[in-house]
Coordinates of C-alpha atoms and ligand atoms in Angstrom, one line a residue:
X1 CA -7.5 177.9 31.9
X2 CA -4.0 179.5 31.1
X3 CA -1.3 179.3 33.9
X4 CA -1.3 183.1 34.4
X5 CA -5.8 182.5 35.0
X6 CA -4.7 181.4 38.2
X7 CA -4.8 183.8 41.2
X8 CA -1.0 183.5 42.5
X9 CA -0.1 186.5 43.8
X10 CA 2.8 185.4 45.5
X11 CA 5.4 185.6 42.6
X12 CA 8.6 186.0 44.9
X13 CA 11.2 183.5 44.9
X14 CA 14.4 184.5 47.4
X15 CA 17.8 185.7 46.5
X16 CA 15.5 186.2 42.3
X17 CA 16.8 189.9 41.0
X18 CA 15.3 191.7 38.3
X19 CA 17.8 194.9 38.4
X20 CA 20.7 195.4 40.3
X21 CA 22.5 198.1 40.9
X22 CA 26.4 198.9 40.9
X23 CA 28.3 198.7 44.0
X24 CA 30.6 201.5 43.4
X25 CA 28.0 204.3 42.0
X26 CA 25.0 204.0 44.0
X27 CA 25.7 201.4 46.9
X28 CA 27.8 201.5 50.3
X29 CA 30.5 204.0 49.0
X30 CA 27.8 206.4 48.2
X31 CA 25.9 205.8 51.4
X32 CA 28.9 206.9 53.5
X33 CA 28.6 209.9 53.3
X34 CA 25.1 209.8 54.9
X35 CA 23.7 210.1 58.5
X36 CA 23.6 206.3 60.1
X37 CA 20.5 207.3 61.9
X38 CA 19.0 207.8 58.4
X39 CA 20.0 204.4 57.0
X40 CA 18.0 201.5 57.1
X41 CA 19.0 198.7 59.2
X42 CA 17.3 195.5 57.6
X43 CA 16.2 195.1 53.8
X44 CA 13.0 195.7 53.0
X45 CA 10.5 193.6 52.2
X46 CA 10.1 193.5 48.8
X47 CA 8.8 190.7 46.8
X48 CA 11.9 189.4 45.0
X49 CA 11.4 188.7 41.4
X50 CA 12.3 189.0 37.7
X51 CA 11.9 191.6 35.2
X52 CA 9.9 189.4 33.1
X53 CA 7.9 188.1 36.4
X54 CA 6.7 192.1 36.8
X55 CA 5.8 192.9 33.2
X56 CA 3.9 189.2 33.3
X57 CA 2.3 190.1 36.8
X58 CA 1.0 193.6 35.4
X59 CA 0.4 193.0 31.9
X60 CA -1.7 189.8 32.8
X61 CA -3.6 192.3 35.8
X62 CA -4.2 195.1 33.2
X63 CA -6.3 192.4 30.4
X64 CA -8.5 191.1 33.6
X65 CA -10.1 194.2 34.1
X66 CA -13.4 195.2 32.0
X67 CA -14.1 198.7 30.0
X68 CA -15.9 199.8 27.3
X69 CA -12.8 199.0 25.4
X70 CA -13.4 195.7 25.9
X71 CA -16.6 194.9 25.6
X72 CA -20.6 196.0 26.2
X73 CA -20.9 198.1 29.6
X74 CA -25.0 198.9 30.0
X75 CA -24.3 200.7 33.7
X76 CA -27.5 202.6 34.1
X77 CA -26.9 206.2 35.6
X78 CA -23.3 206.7 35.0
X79 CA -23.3 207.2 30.5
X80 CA -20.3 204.3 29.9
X81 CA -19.8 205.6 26.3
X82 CA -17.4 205.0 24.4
X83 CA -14.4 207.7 24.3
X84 CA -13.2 208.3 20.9
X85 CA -9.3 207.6 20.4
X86 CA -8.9 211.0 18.9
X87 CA -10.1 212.9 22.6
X88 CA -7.2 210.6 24.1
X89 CA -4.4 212.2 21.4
X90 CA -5.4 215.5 21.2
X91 CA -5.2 215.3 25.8
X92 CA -1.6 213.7 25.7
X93 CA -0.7 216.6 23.4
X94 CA 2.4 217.5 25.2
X95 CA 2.1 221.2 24.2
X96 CA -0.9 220.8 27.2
X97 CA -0.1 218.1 28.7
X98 CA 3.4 219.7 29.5
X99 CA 2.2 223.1 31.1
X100 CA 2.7 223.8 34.5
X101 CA -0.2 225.1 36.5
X102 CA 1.7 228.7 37.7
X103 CA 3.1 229.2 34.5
X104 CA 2.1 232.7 33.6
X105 CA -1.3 233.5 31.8
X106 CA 0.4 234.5 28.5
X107 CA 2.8 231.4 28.2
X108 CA -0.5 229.4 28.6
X109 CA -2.8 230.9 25.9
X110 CA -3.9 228.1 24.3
X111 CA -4.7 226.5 27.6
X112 CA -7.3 229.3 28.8
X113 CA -8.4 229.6 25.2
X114 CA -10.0 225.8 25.4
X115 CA -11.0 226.3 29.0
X116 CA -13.1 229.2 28.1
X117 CA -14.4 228.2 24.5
X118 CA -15.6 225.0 26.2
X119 CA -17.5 226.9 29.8
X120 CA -18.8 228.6 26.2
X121 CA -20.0 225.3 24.7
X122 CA -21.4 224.1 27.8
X123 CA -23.3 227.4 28.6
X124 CA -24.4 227.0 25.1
X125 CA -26.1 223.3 25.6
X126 CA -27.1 224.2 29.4
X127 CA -29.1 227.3 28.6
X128 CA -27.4 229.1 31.6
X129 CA -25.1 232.4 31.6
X130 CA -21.4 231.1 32.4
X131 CA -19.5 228.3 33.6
X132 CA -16.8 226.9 36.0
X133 CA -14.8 224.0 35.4
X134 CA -12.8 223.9 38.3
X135 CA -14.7 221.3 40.5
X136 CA -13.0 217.6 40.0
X137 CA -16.1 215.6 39.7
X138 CA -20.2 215.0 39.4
X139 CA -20.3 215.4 43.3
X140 CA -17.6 217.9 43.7
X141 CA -19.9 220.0 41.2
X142 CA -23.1 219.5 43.3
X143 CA -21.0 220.8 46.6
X144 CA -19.9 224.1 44.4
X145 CA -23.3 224.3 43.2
X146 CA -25.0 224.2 46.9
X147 CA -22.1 226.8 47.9
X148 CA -23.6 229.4 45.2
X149 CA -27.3 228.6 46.3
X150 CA -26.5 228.8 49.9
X151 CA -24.1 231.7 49.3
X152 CA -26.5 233.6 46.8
X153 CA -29.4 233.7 49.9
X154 CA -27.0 234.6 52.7
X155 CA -26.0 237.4 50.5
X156 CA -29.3 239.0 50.2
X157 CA -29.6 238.7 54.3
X158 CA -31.7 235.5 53.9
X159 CA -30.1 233.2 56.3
X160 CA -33.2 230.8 56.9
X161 CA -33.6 229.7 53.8
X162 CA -31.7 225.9 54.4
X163 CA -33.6 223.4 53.8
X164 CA -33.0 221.4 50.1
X165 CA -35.5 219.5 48.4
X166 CA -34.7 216.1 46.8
X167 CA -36.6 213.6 45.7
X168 CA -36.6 209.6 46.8
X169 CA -35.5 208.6 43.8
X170 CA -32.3 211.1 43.8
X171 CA -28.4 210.0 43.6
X172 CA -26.9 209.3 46.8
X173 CA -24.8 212.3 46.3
X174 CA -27.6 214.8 46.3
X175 CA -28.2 214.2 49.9
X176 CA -24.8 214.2 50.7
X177 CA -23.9 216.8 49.0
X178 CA -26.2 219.0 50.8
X179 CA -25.3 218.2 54.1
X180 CA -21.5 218.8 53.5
X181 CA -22.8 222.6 52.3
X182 CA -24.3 223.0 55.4
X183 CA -27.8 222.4 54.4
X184 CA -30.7 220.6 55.5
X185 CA -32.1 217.8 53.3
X186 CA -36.0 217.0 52.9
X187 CA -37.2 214.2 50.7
X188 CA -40.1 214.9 48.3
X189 CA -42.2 211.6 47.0
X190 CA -42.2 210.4 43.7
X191 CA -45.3 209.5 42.0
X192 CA -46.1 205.5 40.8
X193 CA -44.7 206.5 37.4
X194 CA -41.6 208.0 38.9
X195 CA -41.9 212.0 38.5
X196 CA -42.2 214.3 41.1
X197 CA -45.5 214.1 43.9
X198 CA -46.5 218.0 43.4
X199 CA -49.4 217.7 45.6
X200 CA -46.0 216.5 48.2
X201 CA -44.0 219.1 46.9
X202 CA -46.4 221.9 47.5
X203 CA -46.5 222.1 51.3
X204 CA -42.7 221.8 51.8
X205 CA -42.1 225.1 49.7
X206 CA -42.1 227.6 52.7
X207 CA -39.5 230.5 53.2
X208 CA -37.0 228.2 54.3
X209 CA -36.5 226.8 51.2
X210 CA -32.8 227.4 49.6
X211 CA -33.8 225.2 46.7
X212 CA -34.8 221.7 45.2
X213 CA -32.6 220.0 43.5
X214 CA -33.6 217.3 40.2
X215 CA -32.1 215.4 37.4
X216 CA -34.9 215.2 33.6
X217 CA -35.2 212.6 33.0
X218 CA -35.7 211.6 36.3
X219 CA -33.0 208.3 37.6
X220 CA -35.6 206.4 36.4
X221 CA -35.0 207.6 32.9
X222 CA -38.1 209.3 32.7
X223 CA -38.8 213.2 31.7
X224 CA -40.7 214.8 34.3
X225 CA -43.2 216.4 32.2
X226 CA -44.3 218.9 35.2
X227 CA -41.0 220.3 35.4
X228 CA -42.1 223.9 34.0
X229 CA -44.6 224.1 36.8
X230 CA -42.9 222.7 39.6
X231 CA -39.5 225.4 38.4
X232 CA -42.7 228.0 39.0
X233 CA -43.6 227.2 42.2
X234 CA -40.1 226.8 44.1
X235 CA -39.5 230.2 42.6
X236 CA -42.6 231.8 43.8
X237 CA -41.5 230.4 47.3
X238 CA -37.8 232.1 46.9
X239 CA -36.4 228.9 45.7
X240 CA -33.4 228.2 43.1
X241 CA -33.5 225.2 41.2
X242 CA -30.4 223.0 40.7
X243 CA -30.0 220.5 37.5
X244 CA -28.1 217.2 38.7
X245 CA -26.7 217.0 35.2
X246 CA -25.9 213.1 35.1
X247 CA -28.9 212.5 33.1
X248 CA -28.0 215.7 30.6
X249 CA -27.1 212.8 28.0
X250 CA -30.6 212.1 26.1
X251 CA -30.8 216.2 26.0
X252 CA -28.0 217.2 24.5
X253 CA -28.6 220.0 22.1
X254 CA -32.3 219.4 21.9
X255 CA -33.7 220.8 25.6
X256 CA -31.8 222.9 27.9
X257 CA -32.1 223.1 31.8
X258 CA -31.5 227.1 31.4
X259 CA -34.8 226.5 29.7
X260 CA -36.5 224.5 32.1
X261 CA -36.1 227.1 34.3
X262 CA -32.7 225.4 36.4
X263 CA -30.7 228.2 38.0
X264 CA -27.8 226.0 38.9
X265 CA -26.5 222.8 37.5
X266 CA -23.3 220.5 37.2
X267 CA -22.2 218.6 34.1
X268 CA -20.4 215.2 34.1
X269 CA -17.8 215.5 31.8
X270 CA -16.6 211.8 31.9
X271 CA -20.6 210.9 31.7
X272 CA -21.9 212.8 28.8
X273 CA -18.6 214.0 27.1
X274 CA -17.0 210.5 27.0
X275 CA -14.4 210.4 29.3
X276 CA -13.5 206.8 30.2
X277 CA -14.3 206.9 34.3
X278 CA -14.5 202.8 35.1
X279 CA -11.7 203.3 37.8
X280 CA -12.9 206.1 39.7
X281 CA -11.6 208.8 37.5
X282 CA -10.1 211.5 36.8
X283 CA -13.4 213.5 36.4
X284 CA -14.6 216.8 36.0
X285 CA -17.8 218.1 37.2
X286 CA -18.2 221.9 35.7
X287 CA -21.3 223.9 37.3
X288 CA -23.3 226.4 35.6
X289 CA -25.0 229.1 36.5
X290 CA -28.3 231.7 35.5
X291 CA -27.2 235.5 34.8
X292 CA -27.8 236.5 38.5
X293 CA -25.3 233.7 40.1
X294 CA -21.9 234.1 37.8
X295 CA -20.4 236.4 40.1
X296 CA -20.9 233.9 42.9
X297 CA -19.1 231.3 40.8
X298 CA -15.5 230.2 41.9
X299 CA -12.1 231.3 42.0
X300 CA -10.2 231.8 39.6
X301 CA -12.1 232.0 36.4
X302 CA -10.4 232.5 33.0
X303 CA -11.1 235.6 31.2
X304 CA -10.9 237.4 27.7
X305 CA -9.4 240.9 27.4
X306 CA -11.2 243.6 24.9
X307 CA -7.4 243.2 23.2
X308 CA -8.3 239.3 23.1
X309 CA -5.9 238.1 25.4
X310 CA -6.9 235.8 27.8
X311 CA -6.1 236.1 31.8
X312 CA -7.2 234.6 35.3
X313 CA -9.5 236.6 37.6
X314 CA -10.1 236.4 40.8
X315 CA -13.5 237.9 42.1
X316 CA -14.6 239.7 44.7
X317 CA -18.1 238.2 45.3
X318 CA -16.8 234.7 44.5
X319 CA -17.5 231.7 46.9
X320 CA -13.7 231.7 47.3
X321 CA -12.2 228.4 46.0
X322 CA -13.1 224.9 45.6
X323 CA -9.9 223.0 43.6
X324 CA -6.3 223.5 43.4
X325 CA -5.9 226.0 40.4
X326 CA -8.3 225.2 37.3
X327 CA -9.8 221.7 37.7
X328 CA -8.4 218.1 35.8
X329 CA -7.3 220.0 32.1
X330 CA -6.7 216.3 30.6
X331 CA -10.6 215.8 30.6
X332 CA -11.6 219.1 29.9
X333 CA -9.5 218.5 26.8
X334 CA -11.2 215.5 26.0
X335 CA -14.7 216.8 26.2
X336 CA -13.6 220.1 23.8
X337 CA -12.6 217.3 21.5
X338 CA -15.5 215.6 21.6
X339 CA -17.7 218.5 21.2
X340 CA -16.0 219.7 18.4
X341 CA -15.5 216.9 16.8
X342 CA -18.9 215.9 16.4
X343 CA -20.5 219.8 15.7
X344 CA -23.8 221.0 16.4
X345 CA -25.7 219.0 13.9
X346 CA -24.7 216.1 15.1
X347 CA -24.7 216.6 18.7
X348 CA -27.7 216.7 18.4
X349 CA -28.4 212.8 17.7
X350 CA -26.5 211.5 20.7
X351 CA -30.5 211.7 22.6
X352 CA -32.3 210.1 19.6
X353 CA -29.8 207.3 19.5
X354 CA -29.2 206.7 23.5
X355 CA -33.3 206.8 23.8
X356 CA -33.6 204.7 20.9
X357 CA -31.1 202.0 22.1
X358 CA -32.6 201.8 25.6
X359 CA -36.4 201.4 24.3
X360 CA -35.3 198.6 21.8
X361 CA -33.9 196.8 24.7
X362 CA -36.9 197.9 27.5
X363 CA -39.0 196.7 24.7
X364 CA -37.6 193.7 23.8
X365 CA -37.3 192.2 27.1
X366 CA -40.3 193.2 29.4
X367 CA -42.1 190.0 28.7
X368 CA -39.1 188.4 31.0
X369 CA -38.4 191.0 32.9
X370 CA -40.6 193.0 35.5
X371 CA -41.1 196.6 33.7
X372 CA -42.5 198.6 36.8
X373 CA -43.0 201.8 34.5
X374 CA -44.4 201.7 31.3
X375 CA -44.1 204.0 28.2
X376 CA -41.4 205.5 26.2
X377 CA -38.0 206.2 28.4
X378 CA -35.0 208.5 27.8
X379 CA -31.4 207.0 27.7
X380 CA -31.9 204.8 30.6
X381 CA -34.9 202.5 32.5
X382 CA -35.2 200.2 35.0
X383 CA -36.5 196.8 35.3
X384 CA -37.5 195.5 38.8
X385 CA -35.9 192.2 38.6
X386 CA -37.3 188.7 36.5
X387 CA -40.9 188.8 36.1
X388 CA -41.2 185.4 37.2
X389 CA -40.3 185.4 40.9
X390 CA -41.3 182.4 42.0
X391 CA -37.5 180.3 41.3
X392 CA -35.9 183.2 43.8
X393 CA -33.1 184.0 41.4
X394 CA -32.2 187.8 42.0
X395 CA -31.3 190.7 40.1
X396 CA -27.8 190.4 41.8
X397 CA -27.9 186.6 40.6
X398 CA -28.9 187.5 36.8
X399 CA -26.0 190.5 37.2
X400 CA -23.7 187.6 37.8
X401 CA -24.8 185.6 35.7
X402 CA -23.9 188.2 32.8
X403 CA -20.2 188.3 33.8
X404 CA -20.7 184.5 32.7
X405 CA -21.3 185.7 28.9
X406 CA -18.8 188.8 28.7
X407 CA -21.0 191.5 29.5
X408 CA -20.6 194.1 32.4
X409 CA -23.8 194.1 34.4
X410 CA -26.0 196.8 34.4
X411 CA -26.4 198.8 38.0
X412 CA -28.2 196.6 40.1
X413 CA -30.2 197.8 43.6
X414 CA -30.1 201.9 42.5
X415 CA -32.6 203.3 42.3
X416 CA -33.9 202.7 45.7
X417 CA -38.0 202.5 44.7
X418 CA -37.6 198.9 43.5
X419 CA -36.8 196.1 45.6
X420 CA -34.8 194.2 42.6
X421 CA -34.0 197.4 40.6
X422 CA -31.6 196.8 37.3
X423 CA -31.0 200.0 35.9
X424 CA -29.9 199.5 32.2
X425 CA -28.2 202.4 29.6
X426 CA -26.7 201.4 26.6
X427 CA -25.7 204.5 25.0
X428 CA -25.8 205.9 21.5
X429 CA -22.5 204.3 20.9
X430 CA -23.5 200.5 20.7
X431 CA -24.6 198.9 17.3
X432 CA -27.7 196.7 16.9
X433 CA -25.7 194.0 16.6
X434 CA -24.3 194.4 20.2
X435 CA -27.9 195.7 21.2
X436 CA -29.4 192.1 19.9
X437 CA -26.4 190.1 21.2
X438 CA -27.2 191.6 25.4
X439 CA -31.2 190.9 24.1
X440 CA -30.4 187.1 23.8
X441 CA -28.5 186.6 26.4
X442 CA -30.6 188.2 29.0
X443 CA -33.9 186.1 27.8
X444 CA -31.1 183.2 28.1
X445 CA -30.5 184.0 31.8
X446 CA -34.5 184.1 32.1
X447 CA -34.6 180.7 30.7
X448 CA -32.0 179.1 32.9
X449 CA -33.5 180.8 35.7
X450 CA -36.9 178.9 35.0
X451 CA -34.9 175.8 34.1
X452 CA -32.1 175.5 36.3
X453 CA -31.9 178.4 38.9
X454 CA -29.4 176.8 41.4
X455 CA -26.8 176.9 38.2
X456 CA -27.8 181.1 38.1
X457 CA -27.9 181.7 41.7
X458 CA -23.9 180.0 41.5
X459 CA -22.5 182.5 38.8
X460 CA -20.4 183.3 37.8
X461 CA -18.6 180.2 37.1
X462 CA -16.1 181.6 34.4
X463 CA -14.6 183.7 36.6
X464 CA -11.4 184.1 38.4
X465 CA -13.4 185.4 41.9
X466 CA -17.3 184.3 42.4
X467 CA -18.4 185.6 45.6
X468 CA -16.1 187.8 47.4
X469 CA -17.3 189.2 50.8
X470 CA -18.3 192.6 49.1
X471 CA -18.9 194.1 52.1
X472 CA -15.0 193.5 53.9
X473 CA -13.7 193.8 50.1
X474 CA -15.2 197.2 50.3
X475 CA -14.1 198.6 54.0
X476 CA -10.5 195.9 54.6
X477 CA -9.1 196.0 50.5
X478 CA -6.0 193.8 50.2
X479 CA -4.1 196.9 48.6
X480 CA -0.3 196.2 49.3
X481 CA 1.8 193.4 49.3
X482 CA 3.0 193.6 52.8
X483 CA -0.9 193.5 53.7
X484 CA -1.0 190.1 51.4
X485 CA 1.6 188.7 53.5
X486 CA -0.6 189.4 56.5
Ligands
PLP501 C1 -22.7 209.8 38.8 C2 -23.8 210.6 39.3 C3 -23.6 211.6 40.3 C4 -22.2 211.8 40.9 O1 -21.2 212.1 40.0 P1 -19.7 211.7 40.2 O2 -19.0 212.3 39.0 O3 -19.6 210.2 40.2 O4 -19.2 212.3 41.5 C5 -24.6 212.4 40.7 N1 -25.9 212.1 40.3 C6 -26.2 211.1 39.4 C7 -27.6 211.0 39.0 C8 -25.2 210.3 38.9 O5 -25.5 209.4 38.0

């Protein structure tokens, strides 16, 4: 272990500078001027250290954290592909990067040019009439989504109609999401193999339905195959249909919500058009809607004139507004890269490639690990824990484990159905090579948890933090340095 592997966070030394400023420009001369009540009596409390303590301190932080830079990240539900360098340069362009958001519309051309060739693009791959990019993130979409469902019955008079569908197996967000728009959730039971119950489904559709809402392939990574007659029967009940569009990934370019009969969806940029999102963000969660919704959609949209200008409209029937001015333009620019850069043709190979990847690995390791849902997958499945239960050595033990051998662990305890759930998605982006490398090691950890399942139940044991109290890390994070010193 290096020195700097240690956890010392107290780097302070008293009376250490790393800057100092001069006396006569910026110290008590040029504070004499001001109020006293305004000055601070005592120093603050600042760690007290060198220049070259600081850039050590951060530089050191900044290689402990994991990405997909880094190394193999198979987090199941969340599409940790790689980002292309070339989405990062074209974003820091600083003839974008340098606008300001109330410049006028026609010093900012470019700008709404992107923004409305890529709501384009994505109506294009949805199937659906017209986009907004303006909400921030996957759940931010699902709120603006739920606004233009409940908004689009209320404004044909039909004000029962609150009650949202979702499935057991849905995202945590779907539920929430729904209860910040003002609606009321009821869950709908999946079937052993994961889809949709319709014979459940069936007596729930009454005419207080607002809508169901559904991500294909389901969060087990499977395609509902009764999705064209369930979109039929929550329209015959008054229904719209919303697309969680976290799972769009295996899809792209070969099947289309629009065509599945979705009214309403959102899009995770930083999921399926590579932006990097290990630390919370920024995101973008763009929502589309069918023909008879766009003018529901929210304020402002961008616009092209019949002379080809482009300009930002504010509607009349809109929901009203749902972000401060057009949504994060940094990943917005990343995605138009991305799209661009790979074209249609080959757009369409990021499915093939992120199903192939995750059936190679399902495939290659269900005779260690519990499969609870056979047959082919899409991008993503989910093994319930080791086969072998019997030496007590968990999923969250085996996820630990991994850390021990360089890899990120998959998502471990989502989806709810399984007791030991390990949701794995490796992406179109990984080689075989990297593919073969995970294989080995995870019919490793099987072995060593037949062999020698104290040692797993221990990991990690490479690194710098084991076991942390997830729970207080979570709800009483050490953030600042004055809450270090206590
Ligand atoms: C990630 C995810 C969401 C939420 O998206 P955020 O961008 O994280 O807010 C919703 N549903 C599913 C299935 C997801 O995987």
């Amino acid at each position: 272990m290096k020195y700097y592997d240690k956890l010392i966070f107290e780097l302070s030394r008293p009376g250490r500078k790393g800057y100092e400023l001069p006396e006569d420009k910026y110290g008590c001369d040029a504070l004499k001027d001001m109020p006293a009540d305004l000055l601070r009596k005592d120093t603050p409390e600042l760690p007290e250290v060198s220049e070259l303590d600081v850039v050590r301190h951060y530089t050191n932080l900044s290689s402990k954290n994991f990405g997909v830079d880094t190394g193999f990240y198979p987090l199941g539900s969340c599409t940790m592909k790689y980002n292309p360098k070339i989405n990062e340069e074209v974003a820091a362009m600083p003839e974008f990067a340098g606008l300001h958001p109330l410049q006028p519309a026609e010093s900012a051309q470019g700008a709404l040019e992107l923004y409305y060739n890529l709501q384009h693009a994505l109506a294009n791959i949805a199937g659906l009439a017209e986009f907004t990019l303006n909400p921030y993130a996957g759940a931010h979409g699902e709120l603006t989504g739920l606004m233009v469902m409940r908004q689009y019955h209320l404004s044909r008079g039909d004000e029962k109609r609150r009650k949202v569908i979702v499935p057991d197996s849905a995202h945590g967000t779907n539920p929430a999401s729904a209860m910040v728009a003002g609606l009321e959730v009821v869950e709908v039971k999946s079937k052993p193999n994961g889809s949709i119950d319709v014979e459940d489904l069936k007596p729930l559709l009454d005419d207080t339905v607002a809508g169901i809402m559904m991500t294909n392939p389901n969060t087990l990574g499977m395609f509902e195959t009764e999705i064209m007659e369930i979109a039929k029967l929550v329209h015959e009940a008054g229904g719209l249909l919303y697309y969680d569009g976290a799972n769009l990934n295996p899809m792209l370019g070969k099947v289309r919500p629009g065509d599945m009969g979705f009214d309403i969806m959102h899009i995770n940029l930083h999921k399926t058009f590579s932006t990097p999102h290990g630390g919370g963000g920024p995101g973008s969660g763009p929502v589309g809607v069918a023909a008879h919704l766009v003018d529901l959609l929210p304020n402002p949209r961008v616009k092209k004139g019949e002379d080809g200008k482009f300009y930002i409209e504010n509607g009349d029937k809109s929901l009203g507004s749902i972000s401060s001015f057009l949504g994060n333009f940094g990943v917005m620019m990343k995605a138009y890269a991305y799209i661009l850069s790979l074209g249609k043709e080959n757009l369409k190979n990021v499915g093939p490639m992120a199903t192939l990847n995750a059936n190679y690995i399902k495939e290659s390791l269900k005779d260690d690990y519990l499969l609870p849902i056979e047959g082919a997958c899409k991008h993503e499945f989910v093994f319930d824990g080791l086969k072998d239960k019997s030496t007590g050595v968990t999923t969250l033990n085996v996820a630990k484990r991994l850390l021990d051998y360089g890899f990120h662990a998959p998502t471990i305890y989502f989806p709810l159905l399984f007791h030991e759930s390990m949701m794995i998605e490796p992406t179109e982006t990984e080689s075989k090579e990297t593919l073969d490398e995970f294989i080995e090691v995870m019919h490793k950890v099987a072995k060593e948890a037949r062999e020698n399942p104290e040692m797993v139940k221990n990991a990690p044991h490479t690194t710098l933090i084991s076991h942390p109290d997830e729970t207080t890390a979570a709800k009483k994070p050490i953030l600042t340095y004055r809450q270090m010193k206590g």
